[in-house]
Short mmCIF file of C-alpha atoms and ligand atoms in Angstrom, two decimals:
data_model
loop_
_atom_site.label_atom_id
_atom_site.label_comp_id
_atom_site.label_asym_id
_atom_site.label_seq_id
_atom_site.Cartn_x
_atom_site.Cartn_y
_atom_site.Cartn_z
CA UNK X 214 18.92 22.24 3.59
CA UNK X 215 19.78 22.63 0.22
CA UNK X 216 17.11 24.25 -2.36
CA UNK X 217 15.20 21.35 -4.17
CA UNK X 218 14.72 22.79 -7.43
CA UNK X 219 19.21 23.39 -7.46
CA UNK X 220 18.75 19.20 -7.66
CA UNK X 221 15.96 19.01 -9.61
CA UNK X 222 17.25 15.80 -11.43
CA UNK X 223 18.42 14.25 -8.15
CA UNK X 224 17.13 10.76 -7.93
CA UNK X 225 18.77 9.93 -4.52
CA UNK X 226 15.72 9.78 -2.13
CA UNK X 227 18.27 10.35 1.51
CA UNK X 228 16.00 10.83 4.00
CA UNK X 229 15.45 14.95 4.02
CA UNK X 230 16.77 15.65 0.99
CA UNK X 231 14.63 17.85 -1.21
CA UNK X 232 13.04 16.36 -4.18
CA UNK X 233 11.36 17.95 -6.75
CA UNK X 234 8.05 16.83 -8.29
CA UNK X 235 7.51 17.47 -11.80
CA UNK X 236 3.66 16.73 -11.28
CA UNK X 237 3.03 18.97 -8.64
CA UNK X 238 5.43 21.86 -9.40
CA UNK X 239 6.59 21.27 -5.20
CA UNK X 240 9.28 20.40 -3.30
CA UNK X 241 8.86 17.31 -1.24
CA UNK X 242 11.14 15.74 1.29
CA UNK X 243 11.07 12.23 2.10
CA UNK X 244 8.73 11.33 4.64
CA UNK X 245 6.17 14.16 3.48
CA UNK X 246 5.74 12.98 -0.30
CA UNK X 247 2.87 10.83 0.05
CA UNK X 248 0.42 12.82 2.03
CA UNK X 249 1.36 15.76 -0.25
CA UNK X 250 0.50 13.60 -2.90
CA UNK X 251 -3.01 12.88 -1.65
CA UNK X 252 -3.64 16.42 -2.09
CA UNK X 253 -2.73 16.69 -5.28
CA UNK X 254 -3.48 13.32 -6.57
CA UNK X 255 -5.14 13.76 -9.68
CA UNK X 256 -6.92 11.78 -12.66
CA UNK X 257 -5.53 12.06 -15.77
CA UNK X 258 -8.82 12.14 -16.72
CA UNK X 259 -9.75 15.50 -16.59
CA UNK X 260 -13.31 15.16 -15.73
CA UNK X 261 -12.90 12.81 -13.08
CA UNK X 262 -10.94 15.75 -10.82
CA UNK X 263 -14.23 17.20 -9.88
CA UNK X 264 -15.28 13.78 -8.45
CA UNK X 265 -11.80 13.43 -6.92
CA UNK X 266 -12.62 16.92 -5.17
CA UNK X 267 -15.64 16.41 -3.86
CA UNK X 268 -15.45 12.58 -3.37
CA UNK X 269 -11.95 10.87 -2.99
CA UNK X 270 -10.17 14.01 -1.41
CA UNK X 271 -9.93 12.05 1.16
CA UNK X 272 -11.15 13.99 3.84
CA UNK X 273 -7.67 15.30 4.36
CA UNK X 274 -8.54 18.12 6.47
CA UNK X 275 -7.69 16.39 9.05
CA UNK X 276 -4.64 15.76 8.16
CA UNK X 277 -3.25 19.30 6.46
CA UNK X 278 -2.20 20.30 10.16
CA UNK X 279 -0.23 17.25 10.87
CA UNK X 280 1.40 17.97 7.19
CA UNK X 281 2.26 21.45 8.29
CA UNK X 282 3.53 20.43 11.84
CA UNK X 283 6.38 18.20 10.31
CA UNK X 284 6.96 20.76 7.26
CA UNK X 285 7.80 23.40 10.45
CA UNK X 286 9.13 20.10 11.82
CA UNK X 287 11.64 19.66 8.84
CA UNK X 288 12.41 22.93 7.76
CA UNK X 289 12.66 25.13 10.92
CA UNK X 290 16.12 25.64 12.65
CA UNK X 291 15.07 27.34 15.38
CA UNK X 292 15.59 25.11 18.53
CA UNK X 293 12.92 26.61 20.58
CA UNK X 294 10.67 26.33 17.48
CA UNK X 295 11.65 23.31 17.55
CA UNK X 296 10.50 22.08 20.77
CA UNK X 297 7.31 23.87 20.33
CA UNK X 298 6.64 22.09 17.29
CA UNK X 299 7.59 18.56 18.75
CA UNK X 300 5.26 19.53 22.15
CA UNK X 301 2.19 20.26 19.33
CA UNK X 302 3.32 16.76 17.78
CA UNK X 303 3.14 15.18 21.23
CA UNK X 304 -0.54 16.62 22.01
CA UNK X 305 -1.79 16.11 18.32
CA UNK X 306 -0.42 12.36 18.56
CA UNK X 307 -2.91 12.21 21.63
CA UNK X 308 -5.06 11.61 19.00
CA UNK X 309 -8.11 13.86 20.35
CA UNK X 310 -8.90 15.03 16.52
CA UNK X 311 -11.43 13.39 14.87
CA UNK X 312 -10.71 10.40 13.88
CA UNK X 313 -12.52 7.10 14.23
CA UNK X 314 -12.68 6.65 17.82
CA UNK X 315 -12.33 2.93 17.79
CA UNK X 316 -9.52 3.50 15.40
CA UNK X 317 -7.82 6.56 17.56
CA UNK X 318 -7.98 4.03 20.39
CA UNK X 319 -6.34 1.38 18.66
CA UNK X 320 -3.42 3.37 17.24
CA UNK X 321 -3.23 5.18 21.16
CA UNK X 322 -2.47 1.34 22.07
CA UNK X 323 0.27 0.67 20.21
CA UNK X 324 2.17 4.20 20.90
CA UNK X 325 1.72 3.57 23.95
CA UNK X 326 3.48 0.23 24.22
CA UNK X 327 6.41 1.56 21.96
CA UNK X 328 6.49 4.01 24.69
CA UNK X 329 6.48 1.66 27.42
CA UNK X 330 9.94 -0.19 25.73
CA UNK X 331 13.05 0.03 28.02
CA UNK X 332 14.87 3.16 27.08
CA UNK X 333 12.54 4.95 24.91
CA UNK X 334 11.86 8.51 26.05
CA UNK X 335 9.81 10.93 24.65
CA UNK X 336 12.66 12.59 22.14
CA UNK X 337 13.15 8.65 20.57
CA UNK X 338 9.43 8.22 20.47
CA UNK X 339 8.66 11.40 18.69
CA UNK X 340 11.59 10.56 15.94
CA UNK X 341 10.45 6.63 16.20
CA UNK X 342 6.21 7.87 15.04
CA UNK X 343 7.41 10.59 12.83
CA UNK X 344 9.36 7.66 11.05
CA UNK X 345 6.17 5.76 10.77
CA UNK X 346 7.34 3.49 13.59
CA UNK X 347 4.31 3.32 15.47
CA UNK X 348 4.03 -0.15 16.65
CA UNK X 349 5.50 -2.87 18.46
CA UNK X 350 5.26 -5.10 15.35
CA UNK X 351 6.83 -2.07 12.96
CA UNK X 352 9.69 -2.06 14.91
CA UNK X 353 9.86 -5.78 15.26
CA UNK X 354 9.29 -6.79 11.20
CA UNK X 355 11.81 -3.89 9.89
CA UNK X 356 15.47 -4.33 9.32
CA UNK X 357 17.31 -2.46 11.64
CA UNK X 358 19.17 -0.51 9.01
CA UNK X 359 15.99 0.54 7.82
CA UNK X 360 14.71 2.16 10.88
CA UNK X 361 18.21 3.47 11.60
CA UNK X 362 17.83 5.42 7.97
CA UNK X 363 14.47 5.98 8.73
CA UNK X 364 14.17 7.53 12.68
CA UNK X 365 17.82 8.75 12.81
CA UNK X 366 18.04 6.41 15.48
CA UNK X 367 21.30 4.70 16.10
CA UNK X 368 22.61 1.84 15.62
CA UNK X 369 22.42 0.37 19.22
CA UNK X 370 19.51 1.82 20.11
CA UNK X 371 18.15 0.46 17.37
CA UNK X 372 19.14 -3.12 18.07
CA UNK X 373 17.55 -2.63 21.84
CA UNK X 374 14.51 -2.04 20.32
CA UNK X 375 14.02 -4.25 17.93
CA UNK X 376 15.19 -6.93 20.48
CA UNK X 377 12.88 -5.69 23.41
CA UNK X 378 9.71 -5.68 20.37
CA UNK X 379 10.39 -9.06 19.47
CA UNK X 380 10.42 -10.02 23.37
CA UNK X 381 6.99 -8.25 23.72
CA UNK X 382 5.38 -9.69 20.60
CA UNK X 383 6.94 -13.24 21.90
CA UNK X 384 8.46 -13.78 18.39
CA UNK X 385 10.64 -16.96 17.89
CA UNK X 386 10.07 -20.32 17.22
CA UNK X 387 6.33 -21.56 17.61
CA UNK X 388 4.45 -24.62 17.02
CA UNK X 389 2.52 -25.73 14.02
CA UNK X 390 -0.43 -25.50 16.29
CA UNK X 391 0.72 -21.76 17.04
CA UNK X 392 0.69 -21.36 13.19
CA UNK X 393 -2.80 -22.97 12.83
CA UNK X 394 -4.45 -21.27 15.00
CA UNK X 395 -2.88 -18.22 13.46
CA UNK X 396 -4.22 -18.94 9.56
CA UNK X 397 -7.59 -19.87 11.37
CA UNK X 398 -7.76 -16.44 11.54
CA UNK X 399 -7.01 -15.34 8.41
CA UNK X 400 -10.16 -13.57 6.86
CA UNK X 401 -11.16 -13.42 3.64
CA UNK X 402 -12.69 -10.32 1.27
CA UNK X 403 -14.89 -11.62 -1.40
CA UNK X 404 -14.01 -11.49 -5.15
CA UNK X 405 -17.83 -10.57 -6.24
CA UNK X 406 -17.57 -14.58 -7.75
CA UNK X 407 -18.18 -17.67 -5.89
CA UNK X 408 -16.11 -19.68 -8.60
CA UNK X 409 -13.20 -17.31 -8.12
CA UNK X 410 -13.78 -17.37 -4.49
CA UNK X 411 -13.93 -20.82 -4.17
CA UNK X 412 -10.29 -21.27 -6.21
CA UNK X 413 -8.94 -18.84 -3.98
CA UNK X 414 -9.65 -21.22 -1.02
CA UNK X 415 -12.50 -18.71 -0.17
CA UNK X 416 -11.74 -15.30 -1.14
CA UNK X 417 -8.57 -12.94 -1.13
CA UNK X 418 -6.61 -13.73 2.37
CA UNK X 419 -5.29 -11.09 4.43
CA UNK X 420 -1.80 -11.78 5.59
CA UNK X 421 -0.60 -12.49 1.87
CA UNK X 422 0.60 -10.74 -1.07
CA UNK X 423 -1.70 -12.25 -3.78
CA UNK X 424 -0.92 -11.38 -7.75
CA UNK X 425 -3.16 -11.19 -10.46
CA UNK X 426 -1.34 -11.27 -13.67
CA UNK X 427 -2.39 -11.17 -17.39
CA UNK X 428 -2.47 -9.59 -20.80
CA UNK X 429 -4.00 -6.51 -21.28
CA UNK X 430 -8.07 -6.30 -20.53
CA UNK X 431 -8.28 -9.34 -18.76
CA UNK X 432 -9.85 -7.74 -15.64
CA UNK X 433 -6.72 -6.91 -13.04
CA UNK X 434 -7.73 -3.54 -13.16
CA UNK X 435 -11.51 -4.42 -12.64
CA UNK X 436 -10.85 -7.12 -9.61
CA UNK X 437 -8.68 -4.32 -7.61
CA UNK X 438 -11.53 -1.56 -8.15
CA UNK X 439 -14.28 -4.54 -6.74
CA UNK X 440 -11.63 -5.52 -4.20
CA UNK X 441 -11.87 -1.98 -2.68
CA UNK X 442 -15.18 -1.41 -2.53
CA UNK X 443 -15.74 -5.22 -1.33
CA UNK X 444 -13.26 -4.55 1.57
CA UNK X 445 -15.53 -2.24 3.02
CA UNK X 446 -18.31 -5.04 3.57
CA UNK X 447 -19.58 -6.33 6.54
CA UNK X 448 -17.82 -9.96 7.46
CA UNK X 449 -21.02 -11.68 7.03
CA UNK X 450 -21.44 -10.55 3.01
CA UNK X 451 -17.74 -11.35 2.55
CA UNK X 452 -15.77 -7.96 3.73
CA UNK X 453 -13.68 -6.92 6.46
CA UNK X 454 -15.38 -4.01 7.40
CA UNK X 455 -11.74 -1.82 6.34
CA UNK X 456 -11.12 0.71 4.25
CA UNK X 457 -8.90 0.48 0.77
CA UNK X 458 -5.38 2.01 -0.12
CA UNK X 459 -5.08 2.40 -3.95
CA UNK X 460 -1.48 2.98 -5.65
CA UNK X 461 -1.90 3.47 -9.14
CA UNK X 462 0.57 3.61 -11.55
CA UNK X 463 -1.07 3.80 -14.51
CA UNK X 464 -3.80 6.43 -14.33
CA UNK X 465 -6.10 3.56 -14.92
CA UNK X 466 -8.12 4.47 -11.74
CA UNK X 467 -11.96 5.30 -12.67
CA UNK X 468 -14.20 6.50 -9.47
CA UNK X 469 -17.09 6.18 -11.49
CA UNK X 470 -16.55 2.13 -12.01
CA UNK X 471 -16.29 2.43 -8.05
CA UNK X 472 -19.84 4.16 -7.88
CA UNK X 473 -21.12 1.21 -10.37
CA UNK X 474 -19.80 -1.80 -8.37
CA UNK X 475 -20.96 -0.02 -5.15
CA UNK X 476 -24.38 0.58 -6.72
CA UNK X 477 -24.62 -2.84 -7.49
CA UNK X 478 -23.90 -3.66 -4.15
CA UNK X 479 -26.28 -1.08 -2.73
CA UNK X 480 -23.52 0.76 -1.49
CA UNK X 481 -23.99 4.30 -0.43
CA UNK X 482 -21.10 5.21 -3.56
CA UNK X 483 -20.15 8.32 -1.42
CA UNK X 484 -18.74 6.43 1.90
CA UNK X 485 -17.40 3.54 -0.57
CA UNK X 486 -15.42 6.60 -2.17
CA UNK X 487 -14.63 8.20 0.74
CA UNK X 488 -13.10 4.69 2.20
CA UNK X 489 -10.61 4.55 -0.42
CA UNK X 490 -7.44 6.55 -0.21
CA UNK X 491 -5.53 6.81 -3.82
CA UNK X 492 -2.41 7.52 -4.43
CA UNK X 493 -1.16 7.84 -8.21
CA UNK X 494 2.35 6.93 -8.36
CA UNK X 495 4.28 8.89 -11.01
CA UNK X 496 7.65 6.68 -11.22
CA UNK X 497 9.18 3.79 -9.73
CA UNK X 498 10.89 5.96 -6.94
CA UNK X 499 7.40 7.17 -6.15
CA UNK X 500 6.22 4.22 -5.86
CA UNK X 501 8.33 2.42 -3.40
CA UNK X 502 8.04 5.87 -1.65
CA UNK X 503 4.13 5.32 -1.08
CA UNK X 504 4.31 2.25 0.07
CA UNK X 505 6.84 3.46 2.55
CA UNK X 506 4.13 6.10 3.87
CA UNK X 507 1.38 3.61 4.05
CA UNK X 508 2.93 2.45 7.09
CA UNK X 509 1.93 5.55 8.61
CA UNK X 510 -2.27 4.93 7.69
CA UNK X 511 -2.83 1.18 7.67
CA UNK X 512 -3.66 1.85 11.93
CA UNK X 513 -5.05 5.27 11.72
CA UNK X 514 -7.17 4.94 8.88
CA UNK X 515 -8.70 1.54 8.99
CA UNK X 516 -7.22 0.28 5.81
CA UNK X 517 -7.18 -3.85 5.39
CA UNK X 518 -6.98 -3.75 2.11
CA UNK X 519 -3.78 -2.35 -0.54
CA UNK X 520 -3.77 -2.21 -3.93
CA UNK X 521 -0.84 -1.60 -6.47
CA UNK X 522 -1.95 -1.51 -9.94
CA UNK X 523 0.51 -2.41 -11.56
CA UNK X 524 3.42 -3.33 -9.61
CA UNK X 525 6.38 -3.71 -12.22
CA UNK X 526 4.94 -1.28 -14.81
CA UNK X 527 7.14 1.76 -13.97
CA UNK X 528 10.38 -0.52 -13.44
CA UNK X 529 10.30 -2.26 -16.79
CA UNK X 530 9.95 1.11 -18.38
CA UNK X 531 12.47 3.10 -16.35
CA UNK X 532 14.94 0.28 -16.47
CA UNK X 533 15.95 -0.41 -20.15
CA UNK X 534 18.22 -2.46 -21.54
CA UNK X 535 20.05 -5.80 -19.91
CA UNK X 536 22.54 -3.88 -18.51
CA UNK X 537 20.21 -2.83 -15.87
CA UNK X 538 18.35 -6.02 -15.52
CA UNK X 539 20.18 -6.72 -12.12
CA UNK X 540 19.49 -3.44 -10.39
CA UNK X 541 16.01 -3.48 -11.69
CA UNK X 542 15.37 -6.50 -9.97
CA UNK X 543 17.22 -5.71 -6.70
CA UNK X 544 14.50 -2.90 -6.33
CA UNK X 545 11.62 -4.75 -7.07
CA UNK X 546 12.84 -7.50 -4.71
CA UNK X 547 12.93 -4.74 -2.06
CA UNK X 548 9.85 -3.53 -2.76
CA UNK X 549 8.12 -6.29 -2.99
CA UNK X 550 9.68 -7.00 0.68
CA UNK X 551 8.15 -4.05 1.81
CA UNK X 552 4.76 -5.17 0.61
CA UNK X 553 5.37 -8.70 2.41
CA UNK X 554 6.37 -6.64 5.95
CA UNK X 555 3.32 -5.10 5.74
CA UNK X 556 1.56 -8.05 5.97
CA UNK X 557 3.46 -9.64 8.73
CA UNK X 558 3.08 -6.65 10.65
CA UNK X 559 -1.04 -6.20 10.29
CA UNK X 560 -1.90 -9.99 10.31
CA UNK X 561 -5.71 -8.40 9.18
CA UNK X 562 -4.12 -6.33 6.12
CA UNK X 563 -4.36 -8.04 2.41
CA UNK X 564 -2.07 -6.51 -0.20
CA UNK X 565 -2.73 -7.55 -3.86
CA UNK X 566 -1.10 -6.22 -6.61
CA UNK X 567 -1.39 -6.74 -10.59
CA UNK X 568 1.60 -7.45 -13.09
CA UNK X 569 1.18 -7.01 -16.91
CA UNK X 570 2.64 -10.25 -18.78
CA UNK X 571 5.05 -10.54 -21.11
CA UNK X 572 5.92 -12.60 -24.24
CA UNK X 573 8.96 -14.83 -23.57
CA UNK X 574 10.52 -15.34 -26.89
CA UNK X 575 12.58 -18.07 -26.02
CA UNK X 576 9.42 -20.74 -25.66
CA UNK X 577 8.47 -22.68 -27.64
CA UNK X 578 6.24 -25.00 -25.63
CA UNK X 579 3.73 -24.43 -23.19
CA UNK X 580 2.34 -20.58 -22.29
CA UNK X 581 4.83 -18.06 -23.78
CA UNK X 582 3.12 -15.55 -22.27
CA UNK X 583 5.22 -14.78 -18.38
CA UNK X 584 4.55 -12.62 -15.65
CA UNK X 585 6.79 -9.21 -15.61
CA UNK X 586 9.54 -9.61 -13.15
CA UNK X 587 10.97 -12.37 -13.40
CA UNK X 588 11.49 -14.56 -10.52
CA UNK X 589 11.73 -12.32 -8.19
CA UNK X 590 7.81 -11.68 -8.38
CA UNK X 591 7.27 -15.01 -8.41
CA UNK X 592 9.13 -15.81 -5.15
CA UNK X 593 7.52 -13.15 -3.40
CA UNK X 594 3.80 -13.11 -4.07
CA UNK X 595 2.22 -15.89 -2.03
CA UNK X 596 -0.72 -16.45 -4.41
CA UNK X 597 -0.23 -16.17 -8.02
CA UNK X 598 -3.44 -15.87 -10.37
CA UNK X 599 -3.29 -16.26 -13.78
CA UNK X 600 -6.29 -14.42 -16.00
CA UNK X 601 -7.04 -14.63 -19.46
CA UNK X 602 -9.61 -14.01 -22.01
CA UNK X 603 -12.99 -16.34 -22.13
CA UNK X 604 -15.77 -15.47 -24.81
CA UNK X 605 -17.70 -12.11 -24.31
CA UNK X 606 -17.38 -11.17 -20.99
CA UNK X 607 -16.21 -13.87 -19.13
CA UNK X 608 -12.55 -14.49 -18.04
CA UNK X 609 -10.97 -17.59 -16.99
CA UNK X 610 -8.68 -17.49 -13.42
CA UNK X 611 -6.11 -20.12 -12.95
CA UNK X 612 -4.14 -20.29 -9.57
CA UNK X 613 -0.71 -20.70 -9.66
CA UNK X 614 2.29 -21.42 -7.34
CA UNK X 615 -0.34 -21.18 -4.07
CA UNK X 616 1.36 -22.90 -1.16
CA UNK X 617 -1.94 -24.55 -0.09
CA UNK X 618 -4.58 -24.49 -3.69
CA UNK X 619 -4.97 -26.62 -6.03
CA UNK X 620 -4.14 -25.61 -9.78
CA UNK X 621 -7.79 -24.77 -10.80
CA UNK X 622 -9.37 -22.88 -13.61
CA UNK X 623 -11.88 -20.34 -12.14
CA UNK X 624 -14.60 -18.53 -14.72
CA UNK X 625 -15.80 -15.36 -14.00
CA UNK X 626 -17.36 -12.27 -15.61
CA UNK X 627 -17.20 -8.80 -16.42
CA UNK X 628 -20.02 -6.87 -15.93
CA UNK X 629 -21.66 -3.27 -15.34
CA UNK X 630 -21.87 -3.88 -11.79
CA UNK X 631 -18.53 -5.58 -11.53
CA UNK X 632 -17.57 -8.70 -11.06
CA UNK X 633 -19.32 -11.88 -10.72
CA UNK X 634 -20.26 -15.40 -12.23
P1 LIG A 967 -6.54 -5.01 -17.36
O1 LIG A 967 -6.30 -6.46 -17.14
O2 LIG A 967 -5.84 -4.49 -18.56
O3 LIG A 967 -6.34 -4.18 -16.13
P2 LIG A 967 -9.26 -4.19 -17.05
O4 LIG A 967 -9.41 -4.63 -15.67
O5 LIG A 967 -9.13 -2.74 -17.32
O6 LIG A 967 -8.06 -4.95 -17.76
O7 LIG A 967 -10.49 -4.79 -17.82
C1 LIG A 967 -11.03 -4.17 -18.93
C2 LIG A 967 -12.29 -4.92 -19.29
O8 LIG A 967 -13.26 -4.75 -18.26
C3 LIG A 967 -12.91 -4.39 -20.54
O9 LIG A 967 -12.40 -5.06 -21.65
C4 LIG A 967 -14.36 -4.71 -20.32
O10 LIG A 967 -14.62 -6.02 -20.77
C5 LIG A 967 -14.54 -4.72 -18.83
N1 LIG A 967 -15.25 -3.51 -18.36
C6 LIG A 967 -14.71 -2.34 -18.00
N2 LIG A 967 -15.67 -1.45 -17.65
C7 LIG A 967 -16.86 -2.08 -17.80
C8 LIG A 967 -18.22 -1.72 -17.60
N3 LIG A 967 -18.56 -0.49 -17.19
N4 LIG A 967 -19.15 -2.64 -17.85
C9 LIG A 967 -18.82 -3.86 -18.27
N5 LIG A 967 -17.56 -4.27 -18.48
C10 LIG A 967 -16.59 -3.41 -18.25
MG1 LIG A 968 -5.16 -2.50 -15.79
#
C-alpha cells in the first residue's frame, strides 16, 4: 500500500487507497474514514469539545476494537495474521459485546440470513459485512457494481446474490394493496408543531427523503436539531423510539440547543446526546463517504432518523464555474441516490436533509428565490418544504412537490425550547 501522505492531494477515493485528512493530521482508507471521524469529530466551536467529550463521544469504546481489527485487517500482509484477524472478526461479529441486546439480536438476524444465501461461505460473508453488506435488503437495493467495488466480490457472484436477495425479500411486482398496506406503516416523528405536522400529512415519514429548504435563518438548522432529539420519543408522544445520525457540513451543530429542546421536552439531555451520533463532514468527498458508512450503523445502533445539514453546501462551493455544472450534478444525483437506498432498505429509517436557496437571476415573476441543486434535488427528495421568514419568531412552511399533500402554508415558531406553534 502506498504511503498516504506521498498522495496527499489525491482525490480518488478507490477502495483502500490511502487518503489523507487535513483535519485530523491521519491517514484514512476508505471504509475506515467515518468511524475515525467520530473520534475526532470536533466543534468548531471550541468550547463545545468538552461537551463533545464527555457527551456526544459517542460511546465509541465499543467500537475502537472493531476499528483496530480492520486497520490490522487492511494493513497487515501476513496471511496467518490474516486469518487470525478475520477469525477475531468472525467471533466479534457474534455480537456478544455490549450492545443493545434487542438491537445485537436484530443485526444477528440479518447476518445470518446473508449467510444462509446459496453460495456464500464464510470468506464472502466476512468481505460482504466488512463492506457494510449486512443485510438481505443491502444486498438487494445496491447496484451490483457498487457492491462489486465495495466487497471485492465479483462480478457473478455478485449477480447470484443480488438475485437470490431479491428472491428472499420476494421483490417484484406487487399490488396496490401490497403498497398500502406498506405506507400504512409508515411512522411518523413529530416536528414539535401540530400546524407543521399536520401539513406534513402528520409528521416527518420514514421511508422518504424529505427537504427543508430556505434562506439563511429560517429554521433548517433548528428543525434537524428538534428532529433528533424528537426521534428518540416514545411512539405515543410522536417518536420512534430510534436514535439520530447527524452529518454536518457546516459546523452549525450546537449540543447545547440539543440540551434546550430536550429540556423542554423533559428529556434526560445526557441520553438525548448520547443517542445522536455526529459526523462533521469536511468536503463533498467526505460527505458522500459518511453516508456510505452509515450503512454500517443504521442496524447496530438503532438509528431511524439521518440528518444532512446541508446537503449541496460543499458541492456548490467545491464545484465552481459552469464548466463543472454537469459533474457537479452527476455527484449529487448519486448521492442523493444513496440517501434514497437507504430508505428503501430500512422501511423504519427517515432521512431529511436541508438545502440553502439561491437567487435565480433569470426570474422575473413569481419566487426568485430556488432551491440549490437544481433539478436533480428536486427529483429526488420526496417531500419538498419550503421555509421562510414570518414576524418575530415565527416562520411560515409551505409544502412543495409532495406526491400525496396538498400545497399548504404551515406557521410555526422559534423558540428557547425549540420548535413549536
Ligand atoms: P438556517 O435556516 O440558516 O439553518 P437556523 O435553523 O440556524 O437557520 O435558525 C436560526 C434562527 O433560530 C435564529 O434566527 C433564531 O431566530 C432561532 N434560534 C436559534 N437559537 C435559538 C434559541 N436558543 N432561542 C430562540 N430562538 C433561537
Ligand atoms: Mg443552517
Amino acid at each position: 500500500m502506498a504511503k498516504a501522505t506521498e498522495i496527499e492531494e489525491n482525490n480518488d477515493f478507490e477502495m483502500g487507497n490511502p487518503y489523507y485528512c487535513k483535519e485530523c493530521k491521519r491517514n484514512h482508507t476508505k471504509g475506515k474514514i467515518y468511524k475515525e471521524h467520530l473520534n475526532f469529530a470536533k466543534f468548531e466551536n471550541g468550547d463545545d469539545e468538552n461537551n463533545l467529550d464527555e457527551n456526544i463521544k459517542l460511546n465509541n469504546d465499543d467500537y475502537d476494537d472493531e476499528v483496530e481489527l480492520i486497520e490490522a485487517f487492511n494493513e497487515n500482509d501476513n496471511q496467518e495474521n490474516k486469518i487470525e484477524v478475520e477469525n477475531q472478526l468472525e467471533d466479534d461479529l457474534d455480537l456478544d459485546r455490549e450492545v443493545d441486546p434487542n438491537i445485537g439480536e436484530s443485526l444477528k438476524e440479518c447476518i445470518n440470513a446473508v449467510k444462509k444465501l446459496p453460495g456464500v461461505g464464510e470468506a464472502t460473508l466476512n468481505k460482504l459485512i466488512k463492506a457494510g453488506f449486512s443485510s438481505l435488503e443491502s444486498i438487494a437495493f445496491t447496484p451490483p457494481k457498487i457492491i462489486q467495488e465495495e466487497s471485492g466480490l465479483g462480478e457473478k457472484t455478485t449477480e447470484k446474490l443480488i438475485k437470490s436477495s431479491m428472491e428472499q425479500l420476494h421483490i417484484g411486482f406487487k399490488s396496490a394493496e401490497d403498497v398500502w398496506e406498506h405506507r400504512k406503516n409508515i411512522a411518523r416523528i413529530t416536528t414539535g408543531s401540530q400546524e407543521l405536522d399536520d401539513s406534513l400529512g402528520g409528521g416527518v415519514e420514514t421511508g422518504s427523503v424529505i427537504e427543508f429548504f430556505g434562506e439563511f435563518r429560517t429554521g433548517k438548522t433548528q428543525i434537524m436539531h428538534q428532529l433528533c432529539v424528537n426521534v428518540q420519543l416514545s411512539e405515543e408522544n410522536g417518536g420512534l423510539e430510534g436514535n439520530a445520525l447527524y452529518i454536518d457540513t457546516e459546523g452549525t451543530f450546537r449540543p447545547e440547543r440539543i440540551i434546550q429542546m430536550a429540556e423542554g421536552l423533559d428529556m434526560d439531555h445526557k441520553k438525548v446526546l448520547k443517542n445522536i451520533i455526529f459526523g462533521r463532514a469536511y468536503n463533498s468527498d467526505h460527505q458522500i463517504l459518511l453516508i456510505k458508512e452509515a450503512a454500517n450503523l443504521i442496524k447496530e445502533r438503532n438509528i431511524k432518523l439521518i440528518v444532512v445539514d446541508s446537503l449541496i453546501g460543499h458541492f456548490r462551493s467545491e464545484y465552481i464555474g459552469r464548466g463543472t455544472l454537469a459533474n457537479r450534478q452527476q455527484t449529487i444525483n448519486s448521492h442523493l441516490h444513496d440517501l434514497l437506498r437507504l430508505c428503501d432498505i430500512y422501511s423504519d429509517l427517515a432521512v431529511v436533509v436541508t438545502n440553502q436557496v439561491q437567487a435565480k437571476p433569470d426570474v422575473f415573476y413569481g419566487n426568485p428565490l430556488q432551491a440549490a441543486g437544481g433539478n436533480i434535488v428536486a427529483h429526488g427528495s420526496t417531500i419538498r418544504v419550503y421555509l421562510r421568514k414570518g414576524k418575530g419568531e415565527q416562520r411560515i412552511a409551505k409544502i412543495v412537490d409532495a406526491p400525496h399533500l396538498p400545497e399548504a402554508d404551515a406557521i410555526f415558531s422559534i423558540t428557547e425550547n425549540g420548535i413549536s406553534d
